[in-house]
Amino acid sequence: MSRPPIRPPIRPRRALLLPLLLALGLAFLYLPIASLIVYSFNASRLVTVWDAVHSPTLKWYGELFHNSQILEAAWLSVRIAVMNATGAVILGTLAGMALSRFGRFGGRALLAALTTAPLVMPEIITGLSLLLLFITFEQLTGWPAQRDAATITLAHISFSISYVAVIVQARLAGSDGSLEEAALDLGARPSVAFRRITLPLIAPALLSGWLLSFTLSWDDVVISQFVAGPGSSTLPMVIFAKVRLGVSPDVNALATLLITLVAAGVLLSTLLLQRRERSRARALALSQEG
Amino acid sequence: MPASSTAYLQLEGLSKRFGQFLAVNNVSLCVERGEIFCLLGASGSGKTTLLRLLAGFETPSAGRLLLDGEDLAGVPPYRRPLNMMFQSYALFPHLNAERNIAFGLEQERLSKRQIAQRVDEILEVVKMAPYRARKPHQLSGGQRQRVALARALVKRPKLLLLDEPLGALDRKLREHTQFELLNIQQQLGVTFIVVTHDQEEAMTLATRIGVMDRGEIVQIGTPREIYEFPATRFVADFIGSVNLFDARLSTASVSVAPAAVDAARGTCLHSPELPAPLLVDQSIEAAADAALWVALRPEKIALSRQPPAQQHNWARGTVREVAYLGDLSVFLVRLESGRELRASLTNSSRECAEQFARDTPVYLSWDSTSAIVGSS
């Protein structure tokens, strides 16, 4: 029998190897999370023992919604994250604009270095130095009288700015300054040019900067530990404290809720992005026809 | 309109310095109303900086800038009665064609009805009415160019600045757009200042051209003047294709000159690269041993298989290369001195270039009115 040997047949061993590696990789990444979700439905009070008789149950979820400590911490975290994200977007945008649009002003290199430094600064150092700063301020001016949500927010803004500035700068670098110049040339004052041209242009960067800042604040433990006072424990701080006293099953339930929220958010943004991409492709096809 | 002693646009000793670098050096220039003035130069010659000085994006280090009698010193870009069409078009990506065009009028606080009317008018002029609702990324390159033009023209500027207006278009579209641009300019009577590095673009568009080199304007003239009578060696070399010779005034008697050349007006030169004396129908003031240049355009050289009758303005060589360009054939001829000359021939009949195939010995000759001699 003669047949043209176009391509050597795939050996069964090779064919199995790739899916196997994929499965192992995914398991490495997601097995811990999956086990956490499964155990959130466990009826047993002991986290590591599966109570096959009474499981699955939603009792930890019910308990969660009656735990005022956790609910308060979650609400505080949301408030801090929103304020942080908003403040960081405003200040970070100003820094990003200055770095990408103001030409070579004196001290530009210093500003660029200082803006990006918090990205690589160890959190523990940032936290400690902020604590010392707040204490010194209190001694000198009487403010802040106590460390609370305000100090946590300020601390979070101080490192979130960097992320926003980098994102905005990247977005502005993608377009030359001629759009703003064109607006000026057409008679728009600089403030109008910023509002009507620059702002819409960098809107996607502002949105992603806001979301990123929100997330950074939402799950920060280390820096918050330093600058939080009594009665101002954020959600991650509460979880961390609870776990140190021994893992309780309601933490699993809380984590599962958070994961669900994040997954839903990611799914939504992916779908939105896909839709935009598709309408873009359609528009492009249209322009080539016309 | 009464003729005024001052021009419409007047630049007086305009300079711009970036640190140590002098981007624009003491430029003085007058442009009349309704002109299309082209600033032509290689990249880095300062032409774009000059345009940005006009638009107000850069402030001059020295000199004055007057438009229609008004001194533009200290006037910010958004108050200058002129508009610019950017090289990248700089269309606002989040606004459709119509909104892009309306943007400038909205800044003038015109009523909605007036804005709509003027946008409609200009869309008709640039023939973009059917595409008014499209966003820039849904338009082709040529359509974007027209929206950018309309956006600048709808403001009825006293002066329109165009930065490489055809640079982003492909060749076929360029020719078409060039003539359309001329049409629109004549229709609306706006004064154009065009910056380009493309001499073909400058030649077809301009009423006058200013050639720029290293921040200075080296020659101002009509396209014909610039091409036929380059003032300096740089201009001769920069514009079009040219054969340049180093030459000195010849001590030999002018007796070789035919009676047609007036010895008082003509100049007899000698170039080590040419076997025969060079006779140029142009007088020049120069010392006997001054280093001069002679420029000779390829299309002004005649090719023949037989030696020419004249005793001057000829050379002998062999064809090294033939480039057939369709309408033209360009020959690279190596002379006995080793120098290579470019000569071109219009293909007025289908076979006329055949007789000068590669390695054919040929004679080159030209008229004394064809060459240009200069000293700088």
mmCIF file of C-alpha atoms in Angstrom, chain A residues 207 211 264-280:
data_model
loop_
_atom_site.group_PDB
_atom_site.id
_atom_site.type_symbol
_atom_site.label_atom_id
_atom_site.label_comp_id
_atom_site.label_asym_id
_atom_site.label_seq_id
_atom_site.Cartn_x
_atom_site.Cartn_y
_atom_site.Cartn_z
ATOM 1 C CA LEU A 207 -12.330 54.114 33.688
ATOM 2 C CA LEU A 211 -11.417 50.271 38.500
ATOM 3 C CA ALA A 264 -19.208 38.487 37.010
ATOM 4 C CA GLY A 265 -17.372 41.783 36.541
ATOM 5 C CA VAL A 266 -14.673 40.197 34.398
ATOM 6 C CA LEU A 267 -17.265 38.353 32.316
ATOM 7 C CA LEU A 268 -19.262 41.523 31.770
ATOM 8 C CA SER A 269 -16.261 43.584 30.673
ATOM 9 C CA THR A 270 -15.121 40.800 28.322
ATOM 10 C CA LEU A 271 -18.540 40.678 26.709
ATOM 11 C CA LEU A 272 -18.665 44.459 26.359
ATOM 12 C CA LEU A 273 -15.194 44.513 24.830
ATOM 13 C CA GLN A 274 -16.119 41.796 22.354
ATOM 14 C CA ARG A 275 -19.209 43.697 21.288
ATOM 15 C CA ARG A 276 -17.207 46.862 20.767
ATOM 16 C CA GLU A 277 -14.594 44.966 18.793
ATOM 17 C CA ARG A 278 -17.286 43.502 16.559
ATOM 18 C CA SER A 279 -18.945 46.848 15.852
ATOM 19 C CA ARG A 280 -15.498 48.287 15.109
#
